[in-house]
Amino acid sequence: MCAAIILDGTAIQPPSVVLQINRPSPDQGHRTTEPKIIFLYKAAIELQSKATEDEYVDYETFKRIKKGNGKALEALIDAHLKKAWFISFQLTEHVCRGAPLLIKAWKASLEQIISAQTAPKEDFREILHSNLLKLYLIGVEDDPEFESLPVPQVAKKYQQFVAETELLPNDLKPAYLMNVYGNLSTARLAQILGIPTESVADSVKQAAENITKASGALRRDKQAAKIQLSAEFRNPSDSGFEDIVIPAYLNTALIHEINHLLNKPVIQNRKEQNAMTTKTNNIRAKGSTKAVSKRSNKKAKIIVISAVVLAVVILGLIFIPKLVGRNTGKNTSITTYNVETITTGNVDTTISGSGTLSPVSKETLATAKAGTVTAVNYEVGDKVEEGAVIAVIKEENGSETDFTAPYDCILIELPISTEDELAANSQIAMVMGTDGFTMGIAVDELDISTVKVGQEVDFTIDAVDGSYTGRVTAVSYNGSSSGGTTAYQITAQVDYVEGVYPGMSASAEIVIESSGEGLLVPVDAVRTSGDQNYVYLAPSGAAEGTEYEEDQLDVSNLTKVTVETGMSDGSYILIESDELAEGDLIVITKITSTQTGSDSESQGGFGGMSGFPGGGGMDFGDFDFENFDPNNMPPNGEGGFPGGMGGN
């Protein structure tokens, strides 16, 4: 007898009358039937098999991420940010915890890839979602900076599945989320949680049964419709999450942290910059067709601590109480005060784009008449001075022709060898000048008026280290429209770079607004009361880096200084005040949360659901779909379709 399968919180039992769908037989004129639910199960298996394809970070992507390639990092954001934001919020149930959890997990995932010697076997999604769970188990502090963010919302037709998830108790919900929506298998969950796979499977079953009880019985046709909608929502392409809107502030904060991780400091002190033309490039912020990012400068010492390493050390200490007991504690806030120094720097607004490089000068040398190659004086890649003889051809009439470099150049193609017989119009060589490269960049219609010929452009070339300064050489006034927006092509030129060849990928950034140098403070140092902004001066005798507990410092006794605020990159903000100067010490308030009063009132643990197309998967064993006969179903609703826990 087949066991019933639990799917999306609904226990599917075989009906005495199976809903049929009619479709033409491929070899007969009459119509045949197939059980709709079985048909949907087949579709689910197909979806799950697709979900397992290409589940690794390919070598080219691996290399690009290690080099901090902007396009590769943007592709990860495009592909995975919406679902990760949804999962982060559902895990923490608050944007003030969900946003920092997401950012920390993203950084930890990039660190994991960058520090690896070979390309990981998992895809980025599995790495990211694994780190989300690990860091959630450790605990995430509230960050009031994100308090105004809207919660992630899926399309209305999928909200029933979100509501079912939100009803789960705290000891079942995380792994259910990571299995069903995070695509982590029960085996992977067991590895993270440090418990047997069987224990995870038991928790999976419990979560599914809880949802079944909460949703109640459904008519067979509604069951089938729900299964179909669920398969659509959980499609491996993540199309069910495409309606989620990523808040601009969250996007900016994530990119800011990625830049820090890649040793691309968003803040540097302009007084310490040297006269080199190389500059630091930020990855392009997404969220609109105009690619706008913020870049600031400040003197700062950046210490990056891997959250993944921390998770490995204390995961066992933190997780066990959560696993064996249901969390019934209350959240309490802890306030601390840190002393930091006011610095100077500036904030720039930039637009950026990417493309491929083309040489400013390129020429093909070819024969006018047939002949024989009598000399080849250079090899591909050689630098050739203007007028130097690259090759000599002896024509049929006995005369010789020298093929010389038209200008100082690099030999990029040389398809001939000595004694080759060549026909008329045969290629001798292709050369490119050493006068630089150009690249076309699409600029949004809202920004094109800020770009002028001669404007400075910062280039980052994927194949070589460092950044290079170029100039805008042309601005097109002929726009191209797509999706309701119009973009205009500009051309930027950079000097020749050793080791760079035509067709290589590059990113470019143009500063369109600069704040000028001013006082910089962390964003959370600025407080607001009515229409006034202010900061607190540190108490007398305090040193930079001092931390006070809440009962050690009474802020009402501190000196309050009113400030005017300016541009911000999301982490630091420019301020103006006649009462403040570089080096002054200020107090920053940090609010964190903790849980108290938890007990272990029930045995259980985290689990996930065996539905599709999550990492747990549906295991139909050796069930023969091709020869399945609905007329042989067990009578009176006994038995069911084969099922069980998968993903081991």
C-alpha positions as a printed Julia matrix, in Angstrom:
648×3 Matrix{Float64}:
   0.0    0.0     0.0
   1.34   3.45   -0.9
   1.79   6.07    1.78
   0.09   9.45    1.48
   2.31  12.32    0.49
   2.26  15.59    2.41
   2.62  18.55    0.1
   2.25  22.24    0.9
   0.58  21.39    4.16
  -1.99  19.16    2.45
  -2.07  15.4     2.91
  -2.82  14.01   -0.55
  -4.8   10.76   -0.4
  -5.79   8.8    -3.54
  -9.42   9.57   -4.44
 -11.94   6.95   -5.44
 -12.67   9.17   -8.44
  -9.57  10.8    -9.91
  -9.91  14.17  -11.62
  -9.12  13.63  -15.3
  -7.7   15.93  -17.94
  -8.42  15.16  -21.58
  -5.84  15.5   -24.31
  -5.57  14.08  -27.85
  -3.79  10.75  -28.23
  -0.71  11.1   -30.44
  -1.59   8.03  -32.49
  -5.4    7.97  -32.38
  -8.23  10.31  -33.16
 -10.06   9.74  -29.86
  -9.2   11.4   -26.54
  -7.26   9.81  -23.71
  -7.09  10.73  -20.06
  -4.43  11.05  -17.4
  -4.93  11.72  -13.7
  -4.31  15.43  -13.2
  -2.63  15.02   -9.83
  -0.22  12.43  -11.25
   0.4   14.79  -14.15
   1.23  17.56  -11.68
   3.53  15.27   -9.72
   5.41  14.53  -12.94
   5.78  18.24  -13.56
   7.05  18.67  -10.02
   9.71  16.01  -10.57
  10.77  17.77  -13.77
  11.06  21.05  -11.89
  13.14  19.43   -9.19
  15.48  17.82  -11.7
  15.98  21.22  -13.31
  16.72  22.69   -9.89
  19.7   20.35   -9.53
  21.26  21.35  -12.85
  24.4   23.5   -12.74
  24.38  23.7    -8.93
  27.95  24.91   -8.65
  29.95  28.08   -9.09
  31.53  27.63  -12.52
  35.22  28.34  -12.89
  34.86  31.55  -14.89
  32.4   33.01  -12.37
  34.69  31.85   -9.55
  37.64  33.71  -11.08
  35.59  36.85  -11.64
  34.31  36.92   -8.07
  37.83  36.44   -6.68
  38.97  39.41   -8.77
  36.04  41.51   -7.53
  34.56  41.79  -11.02
  31.66  44.24  -10.89
  29.57  42.5   -13.55
  29.85  39.13  -11.81
  28.86  40.64   -8.46
  25.93  42.46  -10.02
  24.78  39.2   -11.64
  24.67  37.54   -8.2
  22.57  40.41   -6.85
  20.19  40.2    -9.81
  19.79  36.44   -9.47
  19.57  35.92   -5.71
  18.82  39.09   -3.74
  15.02  39.03   -3.91
  14.59  35.51   -2.57
  17.34  36.0     0.03
  15.6   39.18    1.29
  12.33  37.25    1.59
  13.98  34.42    3.54
  15.91  36.81    5.8
  12.75  38.66    6.75
  10.77  35.45    7.33
  13.52  34.06    9.56
  13.84  37.15   11.73
  10.28  38.52   11.39
  11.57  42.1    11.39
  13.34  44.29    8.84
  15.75  45.6    11.51
  17.13  42.06   11.91
  16.44  40.71    8.44
  18.48  43.36    6.63
  21.71  42.95    8.67
  21.3   39.16    8.5
  21.11  39.33    4.71
  24.13  41.63    4.42
  26.28  39.55    6.78
  25.37  36.3     5.01
  26.13  37.83    1.6
  29.54  39.01    2.79
  30.27  35.63    4.39
  29.36  33.85    1.15
  31.65  36.05   -0.92
  34.44  35.56    1.63
  33.95  31.8     1.33
  34.32  31.93   -2.45
  37.19  34.43   -2.48
  39.22  32.44    0.06
  38.69  29.11   -1.74
  41.52  27.64   -3.81
  39.13  25.97   -6.26
  35.59  26.71   -7.41
  33.03  25.54   -4.8
  30.88  22.55   -5.68
  27.76  24.35   -4.45
  26.1   27.17   -6.35
  26.0   30.65   -4.83
  22.39  30.21   -3.75
  23.22  27.18   -1.59
  26.25  28.92   -0.1
  24.22  32.06    0.66
  21.22  30.27    2.14
  23.48  28.05    4.27
  25.12  31.16    5.7
  21.73  32.76    6.32
  20.78  29.83    8.54
  24.15  29.66   10.3
  24.14  33.36   11.16
  20.5   33.28   12.19
  21.28  30.51   14.69
  24.09  32.59   16.15
  21.78  35.57   16.54
  21.44  38.88   14.75
  21.41  42.31   16.37
  18.72  44.85   15.56
  19.89  47.7    13.35
  17.52  50.69   13.64
  18.97  52.07   10.39
  16.69  49.7     8.51
  13.54  50.35   10.53
  11.79  52.21    7.72
  12.29  49.47    5.11
   9.09  47.95    3.68
   8.64  44.21    4.21
   9.17  41.98    1.15
   5.87  41.1    -0.53
   5.33  38.26   -3.01
   2.53  38.29   -5.57
  -0.96  38.08   -4.06
  -1.66  34.61   -5.49
   1.33  33.19   -3.57
   0.63  34.84   -0.22
  -1.3   31.82    1.1
   1.96  29.86    1.21
   3.7   32.65    3.11
   0.81  32.82    5.59
   1.06  29.06    6.21
   4.77  29.39    6.91
   4.24  32.24    9.37
   1.95  30.01   11.47
   4.75  27.54   12.19
   6.32  27.55   15.67
   9.83  28.95   16.06
  11.43  25.51   16.4
  10.15  24.37   12.99
   9.96  27.49   10.86
  13.67  28.15   10.05
  14.5   24.79    8.51
  11.11  24.67    6.78
  11.98  27.98    5.14
  15.47  26.86    4.18
  14.23  23.57    2.76
  11.17  24.75    0.86
  12.28  28.23   -0.19
  16.02  28.08    0.38
  16.44  24.85   -1.61
  18.64  23.25    1.06
  18.33  19.47    1.29
  17.63  17.68    4.55
  21.18  16.34    4.39
  22.59  19.86    4.1
  20.37  21.05    6.96
  21.56  18.16    9.1
  25.15  19.13    8.37
  24.55  22.75    9.39
  22.56  21.85   12.49
  24.93  19.08   13.57
  22.18  16.49   13.99
  21.28  13.25   12.17
  19.41  13.55    8.89
  16.64  11.43   10.4
  16.05  14.07   13.06
  15.73  16.74   10.41
  13.32  14.5     8.51
  11.16  14.11   11.61
  11.03  17.88   12.0
  10.13  18.22    8.33
   7.22  15.89    8.79
   6.05  17.73   11.89
   6.11  21.08   10.07
   4.1   19.66    7.19
   1.53  18.14    9.54
   1.16  21.44   11.38
   0.32  23.19    8.12
  -2.08  20.41    7.16
  -4.02  20.85   10.38
  -4.07  24.62   10.04
  -5.25  24.67    6.43
  -7.87  21.93    6.84
  -9.22  19.55    4.24
  -9.51  20.63    0.61
 -11.64  19.36   -2.23
  -9.74  17.31   -4.76
  -9.91  19.97   -7.48
  -8.68  22.65   -5.06
  -5.88  20.32   -3.96
  -4.74  19.98   -7.56
  -4.93  23.73   -8.14
  -2.92  24.39   -4.98
  -0.24  21.9    -6.01
   0.05  23.54   -9.4
   0.28  27.03   -7.89
   2.88  25.84   -5.38
   5.01  24.34   -8.15
   4.82  27.67   -9.95
   5.79  29.59   -6.79
   8.75  27.34   -6.03
  10.01  27.1    -9.58
  13.84  26.87   -9.55
  13.99  30.03  -11.65
  12.74  31.94   -8.56
  10.07  33.57  -10.72
   7.69  33.41   -7.75
   9.77  36.11   -6.05
  10.18  38.5    -8.97
   7.47  40.85   -7.63
   9.52  41.56   -4.5
  10.88  45.11   -4.53
  14.35  45.6    -3.06
  14.46  48.86   -1.08
  17.05  51.26   -2.48
  18.61  51.79    0.94
  19.08  48.04    1.47
  20.63  47.71   -1.98
  23.02  50.58   -1.29
  23.99  49.2     2.12
  24.72  45.76    0.63
  26.91  47.19   -2.12
  28.71  49.38    0.41
  29.62  46.31    2.48
  30.69  44.35   -0.6
  33.06  47.17   -1.53
  34.62  47.04    1.93
  35.03  43.28    1.67
  36.79  43.57   -1.68
  39.23  46.12   -0.26
  37.45  48.81   -2.24
  36.95  51.22    0.66
  33.96  53.47    0.17
  35.55  55.93    2.59
  39.12  57.22    2.31
  40.84  60.39    3.43
  41.54  62.6     0.45
  44.6   64.01    2.18
  46.22  60.58    1.96
  45.56  60.01   -1.75
  48.62  60.04   -3.98
  48.97  61.48   -7.45
  48.52  58.15   -9.23
  45.82  57.91  -11.87
  44.55  54.61  -10.51
  41.41  54.9    -8.41
  39.09  52.59   -6.57
  36.03  51.38   -8.45
  32.68  50.66   -6.79
  30.31  48.05   -8.18
  27.24  49.55   -9.84
  24.15  49.92   -7.69
  21.05  48.25   -9.08
  17.45  49.2    -8.61
  16.83  51.49  -11.58
  17.95  51.83  -15.16
  20.21  54.66  -14.17
  23.17  53.03  -12.49
  23.85  55.27   -9.5
  26.2   54.5    -6.67
  27.63  56.5    -3.79
  31.35  56.78   -3.1
  32.79  58.46   -0.05
  36.29  59.04    1.35
  37.43  58.76    4.96
  40.44  57.67    6.97
  39.49  54.34    8.48
  41.0   51.06    9.55
  38.8   48.23    8.3
  38.85  44.92   10.08
  36.83  42.15    8.43
  35.86  39.24   10.66
  34.37  36.23    8.92
  30.92  35.49   10.27
  31.2   31.99    8.88
  34.25  31.21   11.05
  32.43  32.58   14.07
  29.42  30.46   13.23
  31.46  27.27   13.14
  32.95  28.0    16.57
  29.76  28.7    18.5
  27.02  27.08   16.42
  26.77  24.09   18.73
  26.52  26.28   21.83
  23.73  28.4    20.41
  21.73  25.87   18.44
  21.14  23.08   20.96
  18.67  25.04   23.14
  16.75  26.06   20.01
  16.64  22.5    18.73
  15.37  20.75   21.81
  12.87  23.32   22.97
  10.38  25.75   21.58
  11.42  29.34   22.08
   8.89  31.15   24.22
  11.17  33.99   25.31
  10.71  37.72   24.91
  12.94  40.15   23.07
  14.69  42.77   25.18
  16.88  45.62   23.99
  20.41  46.37   25.2
  21.85  49.83   24.61
  25.57  50.58   24.49
  27.47  53.76   23.59
  30.64  53.87   21.48
  33.08  56.76   21.15
  34.27  57.56   17.61
  36.27  60.34   15.97
  34.95  62.87   13.46
  36.97  62.6    10.23
  37.08  64.52    6.97
  36.33  63.28    3.49
  33.85  63.65    0.67
  30.88  61.87   -0.9
  30.6   61.53   -4.68
  27.58  60.54   -6.75
  28.6   58.45   -9.73
  27.12  56.74  -12.75
  28.69  53.56  -14.03
  28.46  51.05  -16.81
  30.29  48.14  -18.38
  31.19  46.9   -21.82
  34.04  45.61  -23.97
  37.18  47.45  -25.02
  38.04  48.32  -28.61
  41.41  49.72  -29.72
  41.4   53.34  -30.83
  43.46  52.3   -33.87
  43.34  48.92  -35.61
  44.42  47.96  -39.13
  44.67  44.84  -41.29
  47.63  44.45  -43.67
  46.89  42.43  -46.84
  48.58  41.52  -50.13
  47.59  43.22  -53.35
  49.02  40.42  -55.51
  49.82  36.74  -55.13
  53.27  35.82  -53.85
  55.49  33.87  -51.45
  56.38  34.84  -47.88
  60.14  35.26  -47.71
  60.49  36.8   -44.24
  58.49  37.14  -41.02
  60.24  39.37  -38.5
  57.83  39.44  -35.53
  55.48  37.25  -33.52
  51.96  37.83  -32.24
  52.05  40.06  -29.17
  55.23  41.89  -30.18
  55.41  45.66  -30.01
  56.33  47.09  -33.41
  57.56  50.62  -34.06
  56.1   52.69  -36.86
  57.81  51.84  -40.17
  59.33  48.55  -39.01
  59.05  45.66  -41.52
  56.68  42.98  -40.26
  56.91  40.64  -43.28
  58.28  40.46  -46.83
  56.4   39.01  -49.81
  58.05  38.06  -53.12
  55.54  38.49  -55.91
  55.31  36.26  -58.99
  57.15  38.83  -61.11
  60.12  38.6   -58.72
  59.67  41.95  -56.98
  59.54  42.09  -53.19
  57.09  44.06  -51.04
  57.75  45.07  -47.44
  54.74  45.2   -45.12
  55.47  47.78  -42.44
  53.78  48.95  -39.25
  51.55  51.95  -40.0
  52.18  53.36  -36.49
  53.53  52.21  -33.15
  51.46  49.1   -32.58
  50.95  45.63  -31.13
  50.82  42.65  -33.48
  47.52  40.89  -32.65
  47.19  38.54  -35.65
  49.88  36.98  -37.87
  48.43  34.08  -39.9
  51.51  33.55  -42.13
  54.83  31.7   -42.02
  57.94  31.79  -44.17
  57.51  30.1   -47.6
  53.7   30.3   -47.45
  52.12  30.75  -50.89
  49.56  33.56  -50.71
  46.81  34.55  -53.08
  45.95  38.15  -53.82
  44.13  39.97  -50.97
  45.43  37.5   -48.35
  45.81  38.81  -44.8
  49.37  39.4   -43.69
  48.8   40.76  -40.2
  46.44  42.7   -37.93
  47.8   45.39  -35.64
  46.36  47.67  -32.99
  47.77  51.01  -31.98
  49.18  51.81  -28.57
  47.12  54.99  -28.41
  44.53  53.39  -26.11
  41.12  51.76  -25.97
  37.56  52.99  -26.21
  34.34  51.67  -24.72
  30.7   52.56  -25.24
  28.56  53.14  -22.14
  24.77  53.49  -22.02
  23.66  56.4   -19.82
  20.09  56.91  -18.62
  18.16  59.89  -19.97
  17.97  61.39  -16.46
  21.77  61.46  -16.2
  22.95  62.19  -19.74
  22.85  65.98  -19.2
  25.49  65.6   -16.48
  28.03  63.95  -18.81
  30.34  66.17  -20.86
  33.15  65.52  -23.32
  36.47  65.62  -21.47
  34.98  64.43  -18.18
  37.16  62.04  -16.16
  36.27  58.32  -16.25
  37.6   55.61  -13.92
  38.15  52.29  -15.75
  38.4   48.87  -14.11
  39.5   46.1   -16.48
  38.64  42.53  -15.53
  41.83  40.98  -16.87
  44.29  43.23  -15.04
  44.61  44.62  -11.55
  44.04  48.23  -10.63
  41.95  51.02  -12.1
  42.84  53.5   -14.82
  41.74  57.04  -15.57
  40.35  57.98  -18.97
  38.12  60.65  -20.52
  34.74  60.98  -22.2
  35.47  61.5   -25.91
  31.95  61.56  -27.39
  28.32  61.92  -26.29
  25.56  60.72  -28.61
  22.35  62.73  -28.88
  20.51  59.86  -30.54
  18.77  57.91  -27.76
  17.61  54.3   -27.74
  14.36  53.4   -25.96
  13.56  50.13  -24.2
  11.02  49.25  -21.52
   9.78  52.82  -21.17
  13.22  54.35  -20.61
  15.7   55.95  -22.96
  19.48  55.58  -22.85
  22.2   57.5   -24.66
  25.54  56.15  -25.77
  28.73  57.84  -24.65
  32.26  56.87  -25.63
  35.1   56.87  -23.12
  38.79  56.4   -23.88
  41.62  55.12  -21.7
  45.36  54.94  -22.43
  46.98  51.71  -23.56
  47.35  49.17  -20.74
  49.94  46.39  -20.91
  48.29  42.97  -21.22
  44.9   44.29  -22.37
  43.5   43.14  -25.71
  40.46  44.0   -27.84
  37.19  42.54  -26.58
  38.16  42.38  -22.91
  35.48  43.32  -20.38
  35.71  46.54  -18.4
  33.66  48.74  -16.08
  33.65  52.52  -16.08
  32.56  55.1   -13.51
  31.97  58.83  -13.87
  31.61  61.26  -10.97
  28.61  63.48  -11.7
  28.34  65.2    -8.33
  30.94  65.75   -5.64
  30.17  67.07   -2.2
  33.57  68.56   -1.61
  35.53  67.8     1.51
  33.74  68.09    4.84
  33.22  66.48    8.22
  32.18  62.82    8.13
  30.46  60.86   10.9
  28.72  57.47   10.98
  25.07  57.74    9.97
  23.89  56.4    13.33
  25.75  59.19   15.15
  23.18  61.73   13.93
  19.96  62.02   15.9
  16.83  63.92   14.95
  14.39  65.88   17.06
  11.69  67.7    15.16
  13.42  69.47   12.29
  16.81  69.56   14.0
  19.7   67.12   13.63
  22.34  66.81   16.32
  25.22  64.71   17.66
  26.43  64.05   21.2
  29.98  64.98   22.19
  31.89  62.32   24.12
  32.31  62.85   27.87
  35.49  64.47   29.11
  38.41  62.04   29.28
  36.9   59.5    26.86
  39.13  57.91   24.23
  38.28  56.71   20.73
  36.94  53.16   20.82
  35.63  53.39   24.39
  32.37  51.49   24.91
  29.92  52.3    27.69
  27.1   50.15   29.01
  23.71  51.8    29.34
  24.05  52.26   33.09
  27.54  53.76   32.74
  26.56  56.79   30.7
  23.67  59.26   31.02
  23.29  60.87   27.59
  21.19  63.66   29.07
  24.39  64.96   30.65
  26.26  65.02   27.33
  26.74  68.12   25.21
  24.36  68.19   22.25
  25.59  69.94   19.08
  23.17  70.86   16.28
  24.4   69.95   12.78
  23.36  70.37    9.16
  23.48  67.1     7.22
  24.58  66.57    3.64
  25.22  63.7     1.25
  25.57  60.14    2.55
  26.77  56.8     1.2
  24.56  54.85    3.62
  27.21  54.35    6.29
  28.74  57.8     6.69
  27.17  61.23    6.3
  28.56  64.73    5.81
  27.76  67.25    8.54
  28.32  70.98    9.01
  28.73  72.77   12.33
  30.83  75.7    13.5
  31.22  73.92   16.85
  32.8   70.74   15.47
  36.15  69.91   13.87
  38.11  66.92   12.61
  39.31  64.82   15.54
  36.45  65.68   17.89
  35.03  62.68   19.73
  31.32  61.87   19.52
  29.04  59.22   21.0
  27.22  56.66   18.86
  24.27  54.73   20.27
  24.1   51.0    19.51
  20.88  49.09   20.21
  20.99  45.29   20.21
  18.38  42.7    21.14
  18.46  39.46   23.07
  15.93  36.87   24.2
  15.07  36.05   27.78
  12.72  33.64   29.49
  12.99  30.76   27.01
  12.29  27.24   28.11
  12.34  23.76   26.64
   8.74  22.82   26.69
   8.74  20.42   23.77
  11.07  18.08   21.94
  11.52  18.74   18.27
  14.02  20.71   16.31
  14.31  22.45   13.03
  13.07  20.75    9.92
  12.02  21.35    6.38
   9.32  20.17    4.08
   9.63  17.38    1.57
   7.67  19.28   -1.05
   8.89  20.38   -4.41
  11.08  21.77   -5.77
  13.0   22.44   -2.57
  16.28  20.87   -1.62
  14.5   18.13    0.34
  12.66  16.98   -2.72
  10.0   14.28   -3.21
  11.22  10.71   -3.34
   8.85   8.52   -5.38
  11.14   5.51   -5.14
  10.59   3.03   -7.99
   7.01   4.13   -8.66
   6.19   3.43  -12.32
   4.44   6.53  -13.67
   4.48   5.28  -17.25
   2.41   2.18  -16.44
   0.29   3.78  -13.72
  -3.4    2.81  -13.98
  -5.79   5.01  -11.96
  -8.39   2.24  -12.07
  -6.17   0.16   -9.8
  -6.14   2.78   -7.05
  -7.0    1.38   -3.59
 -10.71   1.81   -2.86
 -12.34   4.09   -0.27
  -9.46   6.54   -0.09
  -7.02   4.02    1.43
  -3.32   4.3     0.74
  -1.9    7.09   -1.37
   0.79   8.12   -3.72
   4.29   7.1    -2.83
   6.19   9.74   -0.96
   8.59  10.39    1.83
  11.46  12.46    2.83
  14.11  13.2     0.26
  17.19  15.21   -0.19
  19.56  12.92    1.72
